[in-house]
Coordinates of C-alpha atoms and ligand atoms in Angstrom, one line a residue:
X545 CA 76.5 -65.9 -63.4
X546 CA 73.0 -66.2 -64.3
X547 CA 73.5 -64.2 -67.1
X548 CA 76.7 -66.2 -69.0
X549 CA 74.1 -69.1 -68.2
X550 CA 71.9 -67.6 -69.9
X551 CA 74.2 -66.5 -72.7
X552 CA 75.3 -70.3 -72.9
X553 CA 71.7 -71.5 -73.2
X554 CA 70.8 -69.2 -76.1
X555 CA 74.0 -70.1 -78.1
X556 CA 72.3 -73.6 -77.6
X557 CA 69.0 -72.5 -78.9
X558 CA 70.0 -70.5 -81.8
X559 CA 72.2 -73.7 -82.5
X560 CA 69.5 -76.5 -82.1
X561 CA 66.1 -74.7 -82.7
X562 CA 64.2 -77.6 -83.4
X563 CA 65.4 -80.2 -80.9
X564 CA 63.4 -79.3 -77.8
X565 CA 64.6 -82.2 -75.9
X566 CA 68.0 -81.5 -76.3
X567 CA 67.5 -77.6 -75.4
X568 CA 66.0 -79.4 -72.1
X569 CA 68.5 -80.8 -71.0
X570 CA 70.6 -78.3 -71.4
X571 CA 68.5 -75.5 -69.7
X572 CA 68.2 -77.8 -66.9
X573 CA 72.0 -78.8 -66.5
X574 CA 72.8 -75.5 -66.7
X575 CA 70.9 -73.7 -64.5
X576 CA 71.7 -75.9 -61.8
X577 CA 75.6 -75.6 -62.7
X578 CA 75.4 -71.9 -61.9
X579 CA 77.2 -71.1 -58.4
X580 CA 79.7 -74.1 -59.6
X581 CA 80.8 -72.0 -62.2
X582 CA 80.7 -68.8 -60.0
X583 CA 83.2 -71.1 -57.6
X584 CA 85.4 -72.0 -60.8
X585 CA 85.7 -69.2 -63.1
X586 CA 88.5 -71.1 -64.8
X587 CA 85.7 -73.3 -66.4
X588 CA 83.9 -70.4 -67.8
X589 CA 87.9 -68.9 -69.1
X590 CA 88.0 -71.9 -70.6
X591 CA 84.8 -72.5 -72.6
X592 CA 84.2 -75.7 -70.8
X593 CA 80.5 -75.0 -71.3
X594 CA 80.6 -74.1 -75.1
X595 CA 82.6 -77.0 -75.6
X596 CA 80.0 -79.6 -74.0
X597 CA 77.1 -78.3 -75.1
X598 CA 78.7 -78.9 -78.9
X599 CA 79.1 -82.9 -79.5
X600 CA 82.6 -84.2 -80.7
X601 CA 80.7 -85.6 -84.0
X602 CA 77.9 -86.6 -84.9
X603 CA 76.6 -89.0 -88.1
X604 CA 73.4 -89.1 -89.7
X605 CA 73.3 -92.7 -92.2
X606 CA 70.5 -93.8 -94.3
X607 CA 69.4 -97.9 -93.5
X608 CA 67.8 -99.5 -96.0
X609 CA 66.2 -102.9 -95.5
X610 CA 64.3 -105.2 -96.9
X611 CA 60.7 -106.0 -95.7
X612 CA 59.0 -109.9 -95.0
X613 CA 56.9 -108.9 -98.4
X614 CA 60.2 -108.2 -100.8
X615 CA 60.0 -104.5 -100.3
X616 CA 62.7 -101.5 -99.3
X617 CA 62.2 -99.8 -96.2
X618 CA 64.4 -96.5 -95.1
X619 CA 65.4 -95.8 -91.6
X620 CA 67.1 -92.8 -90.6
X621 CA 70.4 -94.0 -88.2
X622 CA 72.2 -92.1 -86.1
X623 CA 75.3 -91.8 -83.7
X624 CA 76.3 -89.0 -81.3
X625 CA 79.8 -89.0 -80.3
X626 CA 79.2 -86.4 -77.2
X627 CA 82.0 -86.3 -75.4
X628 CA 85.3 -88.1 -74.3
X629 CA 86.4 -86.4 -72.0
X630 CA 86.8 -89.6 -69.3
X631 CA 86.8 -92.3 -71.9
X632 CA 85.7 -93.7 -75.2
X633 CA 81.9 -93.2 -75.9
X634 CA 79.4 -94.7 -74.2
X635 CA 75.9 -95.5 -74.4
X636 CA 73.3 -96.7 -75.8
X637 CA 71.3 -97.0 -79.5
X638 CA 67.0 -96.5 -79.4
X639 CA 65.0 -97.7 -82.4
X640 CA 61.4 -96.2 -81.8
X641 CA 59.9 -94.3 -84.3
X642 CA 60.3 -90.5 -82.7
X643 CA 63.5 -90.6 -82.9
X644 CA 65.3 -88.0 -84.8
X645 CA 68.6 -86.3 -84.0
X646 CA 67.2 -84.0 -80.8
X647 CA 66.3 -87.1 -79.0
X648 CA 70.0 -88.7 -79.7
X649 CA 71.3 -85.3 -78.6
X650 CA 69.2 -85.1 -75.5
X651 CA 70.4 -88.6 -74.6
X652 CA 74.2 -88.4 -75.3
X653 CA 74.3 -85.1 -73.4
X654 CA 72.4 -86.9 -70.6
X655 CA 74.7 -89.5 -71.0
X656 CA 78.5 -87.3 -70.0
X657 CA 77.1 -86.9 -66.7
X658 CA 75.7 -90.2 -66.2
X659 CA 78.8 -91.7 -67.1
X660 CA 81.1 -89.6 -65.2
X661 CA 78.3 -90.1 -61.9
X662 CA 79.8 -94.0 -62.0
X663 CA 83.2 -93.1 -61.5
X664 CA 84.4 -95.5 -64.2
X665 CA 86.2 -94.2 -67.5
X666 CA 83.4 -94.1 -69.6
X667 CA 82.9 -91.0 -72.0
X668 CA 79.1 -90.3 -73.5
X669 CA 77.5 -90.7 -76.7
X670 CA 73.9 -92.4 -78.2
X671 CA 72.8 -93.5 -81.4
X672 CA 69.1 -94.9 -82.6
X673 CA 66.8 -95.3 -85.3
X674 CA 63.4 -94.1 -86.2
X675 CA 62.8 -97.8 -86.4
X676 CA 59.7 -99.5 -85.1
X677 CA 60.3 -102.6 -84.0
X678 CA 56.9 -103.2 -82.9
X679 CA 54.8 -105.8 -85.1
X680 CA 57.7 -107.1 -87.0
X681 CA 59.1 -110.5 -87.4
X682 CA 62.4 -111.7 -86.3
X683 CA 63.6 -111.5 -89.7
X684 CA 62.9 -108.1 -90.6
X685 CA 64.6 -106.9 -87.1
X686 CA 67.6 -108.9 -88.2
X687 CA 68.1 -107.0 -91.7
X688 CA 67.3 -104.2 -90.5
X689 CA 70.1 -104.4 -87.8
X690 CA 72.0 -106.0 -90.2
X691 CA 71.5 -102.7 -92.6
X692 CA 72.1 -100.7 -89.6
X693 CA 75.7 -102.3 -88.5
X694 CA 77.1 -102.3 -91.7
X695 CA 77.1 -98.2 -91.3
X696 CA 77.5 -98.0 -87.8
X697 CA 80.7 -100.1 -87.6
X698 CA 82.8 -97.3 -89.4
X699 CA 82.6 -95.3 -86.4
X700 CA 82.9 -97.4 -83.3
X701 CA 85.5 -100.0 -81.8
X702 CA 85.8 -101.0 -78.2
X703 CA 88.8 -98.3 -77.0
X704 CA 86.5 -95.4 -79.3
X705 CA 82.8 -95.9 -79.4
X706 CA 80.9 -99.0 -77.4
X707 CA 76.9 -99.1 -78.2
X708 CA 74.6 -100.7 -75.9
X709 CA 70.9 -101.6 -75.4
X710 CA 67.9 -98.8 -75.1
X711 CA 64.3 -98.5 -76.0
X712 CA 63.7 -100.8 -78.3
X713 CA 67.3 -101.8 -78.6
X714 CA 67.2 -105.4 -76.2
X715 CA 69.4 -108.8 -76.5
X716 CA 68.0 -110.0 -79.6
X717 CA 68.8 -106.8 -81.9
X718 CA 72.3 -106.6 -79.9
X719 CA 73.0 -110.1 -80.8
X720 CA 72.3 -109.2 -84.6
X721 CA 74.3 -106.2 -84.3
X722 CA 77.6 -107.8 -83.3
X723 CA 77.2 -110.6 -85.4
X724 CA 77.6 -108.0 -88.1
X725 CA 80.0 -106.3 -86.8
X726 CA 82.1 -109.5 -86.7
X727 CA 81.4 -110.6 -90.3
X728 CA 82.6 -107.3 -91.8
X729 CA 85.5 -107.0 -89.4
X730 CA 86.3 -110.3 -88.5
X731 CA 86.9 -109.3 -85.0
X732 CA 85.4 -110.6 -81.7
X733 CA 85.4 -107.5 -79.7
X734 CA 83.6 -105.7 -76.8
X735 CA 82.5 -103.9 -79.3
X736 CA 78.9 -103.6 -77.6
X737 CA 77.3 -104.2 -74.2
X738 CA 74.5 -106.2 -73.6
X739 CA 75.6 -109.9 -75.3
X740 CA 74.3 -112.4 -74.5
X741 CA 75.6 -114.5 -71.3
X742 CA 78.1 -117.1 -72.7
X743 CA 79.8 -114.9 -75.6
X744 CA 80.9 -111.9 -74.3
X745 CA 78.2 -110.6 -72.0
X746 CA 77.7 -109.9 -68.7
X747 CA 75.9 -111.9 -65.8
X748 CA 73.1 -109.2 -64.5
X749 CA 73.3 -106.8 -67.2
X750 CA 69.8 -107.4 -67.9
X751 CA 68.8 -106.4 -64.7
X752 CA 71.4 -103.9 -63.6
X753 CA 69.5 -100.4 -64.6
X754 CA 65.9 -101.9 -63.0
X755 CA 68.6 -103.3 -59.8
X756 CA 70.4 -99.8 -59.9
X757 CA 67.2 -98.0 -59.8
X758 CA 65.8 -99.4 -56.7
X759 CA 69.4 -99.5 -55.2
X760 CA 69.8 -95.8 -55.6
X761 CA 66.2 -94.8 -54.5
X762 CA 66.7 -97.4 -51.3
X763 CA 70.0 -94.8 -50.5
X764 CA 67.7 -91.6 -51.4
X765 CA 64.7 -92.8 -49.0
X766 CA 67.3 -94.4 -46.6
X767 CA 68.9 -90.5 -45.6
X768 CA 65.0 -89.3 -45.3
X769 CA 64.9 -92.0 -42.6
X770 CA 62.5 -94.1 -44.8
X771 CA 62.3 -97.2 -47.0
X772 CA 60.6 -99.4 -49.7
X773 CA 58.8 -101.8 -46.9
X774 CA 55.5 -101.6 -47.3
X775 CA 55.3 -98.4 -49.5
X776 CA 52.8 -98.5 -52.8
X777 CA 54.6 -98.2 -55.8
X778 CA 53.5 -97.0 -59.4
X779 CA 55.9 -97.5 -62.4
X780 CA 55.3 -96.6 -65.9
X781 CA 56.6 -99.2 -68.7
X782 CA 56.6 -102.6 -68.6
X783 CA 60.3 -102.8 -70.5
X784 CA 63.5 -103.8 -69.5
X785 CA 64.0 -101.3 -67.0
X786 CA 60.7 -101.2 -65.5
X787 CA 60.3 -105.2 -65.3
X788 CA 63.6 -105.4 -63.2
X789 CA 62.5 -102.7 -61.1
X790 CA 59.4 -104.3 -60.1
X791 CA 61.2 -107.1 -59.0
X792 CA 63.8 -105.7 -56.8
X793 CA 61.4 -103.0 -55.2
X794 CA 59.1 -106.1 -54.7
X795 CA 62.5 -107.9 -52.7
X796 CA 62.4 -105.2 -50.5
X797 CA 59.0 -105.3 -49.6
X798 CA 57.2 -102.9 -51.9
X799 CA 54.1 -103.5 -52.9
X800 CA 54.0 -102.8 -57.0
X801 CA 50.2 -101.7 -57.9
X802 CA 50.9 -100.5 -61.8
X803 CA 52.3 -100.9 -64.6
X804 CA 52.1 -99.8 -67.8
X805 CA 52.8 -99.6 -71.9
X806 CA 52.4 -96.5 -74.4
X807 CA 48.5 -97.8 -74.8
X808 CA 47.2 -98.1 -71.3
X809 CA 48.1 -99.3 -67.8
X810 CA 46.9 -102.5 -65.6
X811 CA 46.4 -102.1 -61.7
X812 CA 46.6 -105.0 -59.2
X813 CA 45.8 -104.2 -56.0
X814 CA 47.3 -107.6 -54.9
X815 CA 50.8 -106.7 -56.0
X816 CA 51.8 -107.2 -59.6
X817 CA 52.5 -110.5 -60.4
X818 CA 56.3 -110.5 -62.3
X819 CA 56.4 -113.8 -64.0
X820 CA 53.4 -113.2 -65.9
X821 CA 54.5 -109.7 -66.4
X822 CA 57.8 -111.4 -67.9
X823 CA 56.0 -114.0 -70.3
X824 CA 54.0 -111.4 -71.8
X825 CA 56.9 -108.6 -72.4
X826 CA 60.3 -111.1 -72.8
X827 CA 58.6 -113.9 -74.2
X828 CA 55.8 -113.3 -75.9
X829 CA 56.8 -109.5 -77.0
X830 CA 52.3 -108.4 -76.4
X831 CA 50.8 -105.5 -74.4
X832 CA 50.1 -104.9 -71.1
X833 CA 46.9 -105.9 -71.8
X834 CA 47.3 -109.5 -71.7
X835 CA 48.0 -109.4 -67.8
X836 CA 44.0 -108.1 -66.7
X837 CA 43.1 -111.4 -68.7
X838 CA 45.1 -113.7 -67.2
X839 CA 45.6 -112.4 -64.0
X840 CA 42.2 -112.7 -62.0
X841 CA 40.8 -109.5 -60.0
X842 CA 43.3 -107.3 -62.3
X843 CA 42.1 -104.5 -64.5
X844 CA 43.3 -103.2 -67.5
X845 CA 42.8 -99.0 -68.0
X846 CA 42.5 -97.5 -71.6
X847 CA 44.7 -94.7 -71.3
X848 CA 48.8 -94.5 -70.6
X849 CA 48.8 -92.0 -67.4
X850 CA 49.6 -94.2 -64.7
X851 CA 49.9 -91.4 -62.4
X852 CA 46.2 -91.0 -61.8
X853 CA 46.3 -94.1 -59.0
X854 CA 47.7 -93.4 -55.6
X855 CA 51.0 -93.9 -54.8
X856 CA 53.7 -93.5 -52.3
X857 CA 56.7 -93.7 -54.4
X858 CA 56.7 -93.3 -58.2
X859 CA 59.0 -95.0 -61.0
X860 CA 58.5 -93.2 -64.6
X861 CA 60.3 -96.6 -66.1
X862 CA 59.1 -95.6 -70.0
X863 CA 59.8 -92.5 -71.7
X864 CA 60.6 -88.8 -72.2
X865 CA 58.9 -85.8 -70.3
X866 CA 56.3 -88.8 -69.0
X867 CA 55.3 -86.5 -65.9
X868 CA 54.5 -82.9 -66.5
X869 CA 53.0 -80.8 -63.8
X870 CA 49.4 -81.2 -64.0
X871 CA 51.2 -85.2 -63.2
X872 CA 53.1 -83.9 -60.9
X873 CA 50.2 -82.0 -59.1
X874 CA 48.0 -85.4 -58.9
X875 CA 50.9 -87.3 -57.3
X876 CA 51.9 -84.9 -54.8
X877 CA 48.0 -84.8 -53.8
X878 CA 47.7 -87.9 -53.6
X879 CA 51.4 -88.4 -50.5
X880 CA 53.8 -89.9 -53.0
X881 CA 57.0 -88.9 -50.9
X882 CA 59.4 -90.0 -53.6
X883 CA 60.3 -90.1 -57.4
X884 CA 62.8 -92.8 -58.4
X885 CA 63.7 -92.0 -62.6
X886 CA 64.4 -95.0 -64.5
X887 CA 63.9 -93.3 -67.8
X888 CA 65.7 -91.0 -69.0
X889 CA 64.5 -87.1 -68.0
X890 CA 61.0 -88.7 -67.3
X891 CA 59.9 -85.3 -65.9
X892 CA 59.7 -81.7 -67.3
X893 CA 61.9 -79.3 -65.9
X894 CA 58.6 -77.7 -64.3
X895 CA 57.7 -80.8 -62.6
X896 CA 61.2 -81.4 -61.1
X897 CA 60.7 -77.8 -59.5
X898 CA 56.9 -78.9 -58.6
X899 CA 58.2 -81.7 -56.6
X900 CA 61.6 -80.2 -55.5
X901 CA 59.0 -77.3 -54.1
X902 CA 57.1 -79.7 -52.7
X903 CA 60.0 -81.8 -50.5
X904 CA 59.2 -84.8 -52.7
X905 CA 62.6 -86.7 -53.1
X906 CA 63.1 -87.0 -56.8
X907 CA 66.5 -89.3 -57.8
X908 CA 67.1 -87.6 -61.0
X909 CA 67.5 -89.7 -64.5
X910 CA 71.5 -89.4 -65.3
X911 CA 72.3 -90.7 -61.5
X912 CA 69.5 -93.1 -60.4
X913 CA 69.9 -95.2 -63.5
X914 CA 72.9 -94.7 -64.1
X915 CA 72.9 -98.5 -63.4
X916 CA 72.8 -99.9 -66.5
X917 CA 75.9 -98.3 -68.2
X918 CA 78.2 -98.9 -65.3
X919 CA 77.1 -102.5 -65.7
X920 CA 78.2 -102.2 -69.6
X921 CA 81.5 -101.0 -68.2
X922 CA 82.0 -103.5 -66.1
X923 CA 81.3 -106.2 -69.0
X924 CA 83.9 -104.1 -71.2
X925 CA 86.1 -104.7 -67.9
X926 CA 85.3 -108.8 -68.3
X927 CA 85.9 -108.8 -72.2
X928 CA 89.3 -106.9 -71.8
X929 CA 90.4 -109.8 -69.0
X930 CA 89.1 -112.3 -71.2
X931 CA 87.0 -113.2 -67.9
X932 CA 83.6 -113.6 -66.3
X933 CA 82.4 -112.3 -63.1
X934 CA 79.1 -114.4 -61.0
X935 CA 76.2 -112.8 -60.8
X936 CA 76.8 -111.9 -57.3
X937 CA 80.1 -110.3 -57.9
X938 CA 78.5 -108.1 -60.6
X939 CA 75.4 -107.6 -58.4
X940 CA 77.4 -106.5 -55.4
X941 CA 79.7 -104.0 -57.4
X942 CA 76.3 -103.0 -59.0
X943 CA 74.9 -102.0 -55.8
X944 CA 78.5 -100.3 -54.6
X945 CA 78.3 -98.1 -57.5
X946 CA 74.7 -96.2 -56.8
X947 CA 75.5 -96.3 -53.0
X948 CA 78.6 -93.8 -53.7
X949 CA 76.4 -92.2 -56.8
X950 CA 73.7 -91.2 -54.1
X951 CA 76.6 -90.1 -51.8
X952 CA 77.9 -87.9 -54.7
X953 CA 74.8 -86.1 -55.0
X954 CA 73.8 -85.9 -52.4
X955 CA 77.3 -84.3 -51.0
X956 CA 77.4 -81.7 -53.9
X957 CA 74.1 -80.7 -53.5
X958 CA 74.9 -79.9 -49.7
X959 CA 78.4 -78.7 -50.8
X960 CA 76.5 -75.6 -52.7
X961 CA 73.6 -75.2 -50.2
X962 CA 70.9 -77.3 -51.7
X963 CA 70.8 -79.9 -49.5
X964 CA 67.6 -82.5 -50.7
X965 CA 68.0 -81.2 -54.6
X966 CA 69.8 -84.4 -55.6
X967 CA 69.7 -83.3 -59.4
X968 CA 71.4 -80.3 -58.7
X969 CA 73.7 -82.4 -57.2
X970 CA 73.9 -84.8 -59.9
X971 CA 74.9 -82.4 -62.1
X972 CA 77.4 -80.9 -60.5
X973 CA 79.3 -84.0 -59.4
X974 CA 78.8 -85.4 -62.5
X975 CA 80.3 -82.3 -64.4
X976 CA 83.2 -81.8 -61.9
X977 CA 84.8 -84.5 -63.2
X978 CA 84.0 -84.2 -66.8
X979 CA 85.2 -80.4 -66.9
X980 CA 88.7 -80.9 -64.9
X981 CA 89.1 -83.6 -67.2
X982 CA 88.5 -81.2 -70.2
X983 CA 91.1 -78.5 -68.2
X984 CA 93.8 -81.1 -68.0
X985 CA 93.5 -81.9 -71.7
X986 CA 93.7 -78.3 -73.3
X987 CA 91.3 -77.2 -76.1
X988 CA 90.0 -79.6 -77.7
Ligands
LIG149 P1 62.0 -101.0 -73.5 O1 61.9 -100.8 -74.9 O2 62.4 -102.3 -72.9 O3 60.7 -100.6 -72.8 C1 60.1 -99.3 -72.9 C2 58.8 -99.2 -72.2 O4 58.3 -97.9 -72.2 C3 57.7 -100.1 -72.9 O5 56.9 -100.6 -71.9 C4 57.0 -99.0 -73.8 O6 55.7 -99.4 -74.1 C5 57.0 -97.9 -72.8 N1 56.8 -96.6 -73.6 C6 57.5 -96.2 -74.7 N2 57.1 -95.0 -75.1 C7 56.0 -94.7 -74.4 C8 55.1 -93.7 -74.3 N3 55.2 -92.7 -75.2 N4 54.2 -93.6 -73.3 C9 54.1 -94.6 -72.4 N5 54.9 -95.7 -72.4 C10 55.9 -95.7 -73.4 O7 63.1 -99.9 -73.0 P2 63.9 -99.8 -71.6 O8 63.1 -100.4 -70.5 O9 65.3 -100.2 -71.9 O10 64.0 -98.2 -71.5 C11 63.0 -97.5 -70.7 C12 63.6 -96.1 -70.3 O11 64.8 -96.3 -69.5 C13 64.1 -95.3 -71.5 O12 63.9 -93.9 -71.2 C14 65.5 -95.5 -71.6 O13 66.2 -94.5 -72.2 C15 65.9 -95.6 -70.1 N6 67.1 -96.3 -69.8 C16 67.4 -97.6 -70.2 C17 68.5 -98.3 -69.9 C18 68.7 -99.7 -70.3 O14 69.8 -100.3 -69.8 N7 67.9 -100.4 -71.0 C19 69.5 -97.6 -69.1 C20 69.2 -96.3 -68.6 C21 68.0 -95.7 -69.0 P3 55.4 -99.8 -75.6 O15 55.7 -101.3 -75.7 O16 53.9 -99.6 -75.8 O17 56.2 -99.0 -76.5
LIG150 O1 70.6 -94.6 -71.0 C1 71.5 -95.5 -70.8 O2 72.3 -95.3 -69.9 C2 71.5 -96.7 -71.5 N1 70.6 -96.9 -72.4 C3 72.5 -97.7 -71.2 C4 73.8 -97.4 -72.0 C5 74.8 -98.5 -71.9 O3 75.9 -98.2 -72.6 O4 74.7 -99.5 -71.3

């Protein structure tokens, strides 16, 4: 079986030679997909592997905008229609400046299993920009997601394609985007996740992938007979996912010591202080920076590697391949015991096996936040009924969904002998469900 994996990842490589991310993923999905598919050789019959690897569709759009000084700006846009297999597409859009079409593709193939790890009938796609939204005004992010709609909305609905927030990608520009997608349609439709509360968007989406995150690493350290009380925590980012995070690991107890932007991190030995975190990031949109000045006995570091103070549990909260194993190394010497992923594959494939290796619990990406999309589904759910759940109703599904996401991997990893390698078991449970789905609906 190793070798039709093999075969599978080098039909991915020769296809996507310049998209590292992307081949990432897929090396690590399949690899750990191997004795399912010696279990289920109907998949490999099939070409259920072939067939995910290759999104549905894919668009590539030009966004042109004008500038606060009278000038045109191009952006590159982009939306990958991955797979919908379970449902219409779902997932997010990223405007940051690296994006190009191997980050989208590493994220909506992320995004299959994710979506298929809530149980809800979601399929997965992703779209972005290599728009910075950093340093500009109101304004220009308005045009610009203006510009970017006016494409966009030719490809998505809310029974074919739903966008949502992602880096970059928060309640303002979503607000922009659907109002227009409602002036060229005329239609006021779940068309995205991620509204604002009080026209079409759910109570605790905001914090439902920082919520999730702590919900499903509470379950992972629970099984190991441990738990947040009293543990040190380290997360990296001081975004939407990281800032919600703090605050529920800090409700059970945790005492969060870090956090961090792309330029440098600050330390508080006291225990960060979230309100001020909140007025610098939500409100004032500044750098991480601004908390070692207003925060006495806090200290700001010069350089974005977080990883370098001691920790017993670890929350990459910010970006892409954030921990490599030289990371990895410095965190397992100094006792973190686990690794909670809010971002999206925060770690190389060679630090996952580092920790893995090394017993350190790791809640992999596409299940631990995995959060903030079933959230989405459930305000699709609310639009539909032309209704609007309470927080704690939201909350409390919220926290039912990565209880039996942590059951799930942790059940398939034991299933096929890997008991403790929950992103081996991510994957497989996650890809259970997409590929008998993909049986029961021929070729396609
Ligand atoms: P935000 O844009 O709100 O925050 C991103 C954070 O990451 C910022 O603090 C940013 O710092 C930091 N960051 C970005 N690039 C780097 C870098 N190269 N090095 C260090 N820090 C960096 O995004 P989110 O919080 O929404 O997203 C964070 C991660 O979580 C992403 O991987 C995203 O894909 C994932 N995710 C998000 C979900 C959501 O619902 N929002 C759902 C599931 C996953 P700076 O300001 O300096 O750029
Ligand atoms: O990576 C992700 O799961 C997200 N950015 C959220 C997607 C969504 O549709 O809410």
């Amino acid at each position: 079986m190793a070798k039709i994996v093999q075969q599978y990842i080098d039909i991915a490589k020769k296809r996507n030679a310049n998209e590292p991310e992307f081949l990432q993923t897929v090396e690590e999905v399949l690899t750990t997909l191997e004795p399912v598919l010696e279990a289920h050789p109907e998949f490999v019959e099939a070409g259920i592997i072939e067939r995910l690897i290759e999104p549905e569709r894919g668009f590539t759009f030009r966004v042109a905008w004008i500038d606060d000084n009278g000038k045109c700006q191009v952006n590159r846009g982009f939306r990958y229609q991955f797979n919908s297999a379970l449902g219409p597409y779902k997932g997010g859009c990223r405007f940051h400046p690296s994006v190009y079409q191997g980050i989208i593709k590493f994220l909506g193939f992320e995004q299959i299993f994710k979506n298929s790890l809530t149980g809800l009938p979601i399929g997965g796609g992703k779209g972005g920009a290599d728009f910075d939204p950093k340093g500009k005004s109101d304004n220009e992010v308005m045009r610009f997601c203006q510009s970017f709609m006016t494409e966009l909305q030719k490809y998505i609905g809310p029974d074919c394609d739903v966008p949502a927030g992602d880096m970059g990608v928060g309640g303002r520009e979503i607000g922009y985007m659907f109002g227009q997608y409602k002036r060229l349609t005329g239609q006021f439709q779940g068309v995205l996740t991620g509204k604002g509360v009080g026209w079409g968007g759910s109570l605790a989406r905001t914090e439902a992938t920082g919520f999730g995150l702590i919900y499903y690493t509470r379950e992972m350290l629970k099984a190991n007979g441990e738990s947040f009380e009293g543990k040190k925590v380290v997360i990296s980012g001081s975004g939407n996912v990281a800032i919600y995070a703090c605050q529920k690991a800090q409700e059970y107890g945790a005492k969060v010591i870090v956090m961090s932007d792309s330029n440098g991190y600050v330390i508080d030995e006291d225990g960060i202080k979230l309100d001020v975190v909140k007025q610098i990031k939500e409100v004032e949109r500044k750098r991480i920076k601004e908390y070692a000045e207003r925060v006495p006995g806090a200290k700001y570091v010069d350089t974005p590697n977080p990883w370098e103070v001691p920790c017993d549990i670890a929350l990459p909260c910010s970006t892409q391949n954030d921990i490599d194993t030289a990371k990895a190394e410095v965190l397992v010497k100094n006792g973190c015991i686990a690794v909670g992923e809010g971002a999206n594959m925060p770690c190389t494939n060679e630090a996952e096996a580092y920790f893995l290796e090394k017993g350190v619990w790791v809640g992999p990406a596409k299940a631990a936040n995995a959060g903030g999309v079933a959230v989405s589904q459930l305000e699709m759910a609310q639009n539909s009924q032309r209704e609007e759940w309470t927080f704690e109703e939201v909350d409390k599904k919220l926290d039912t969904i990565m209880t039996k996401i942590f059951k799930a991997c942790d059940d398939a990893a034991k299933e096929y002998g890997m008991e403790g390698n929950y992103l081996a078991g991510a994957n497989i449970a996650g890809f259970m469900k997409v590929a008998k789905a993909m049986m029961a609906q021929g070729v396609v």
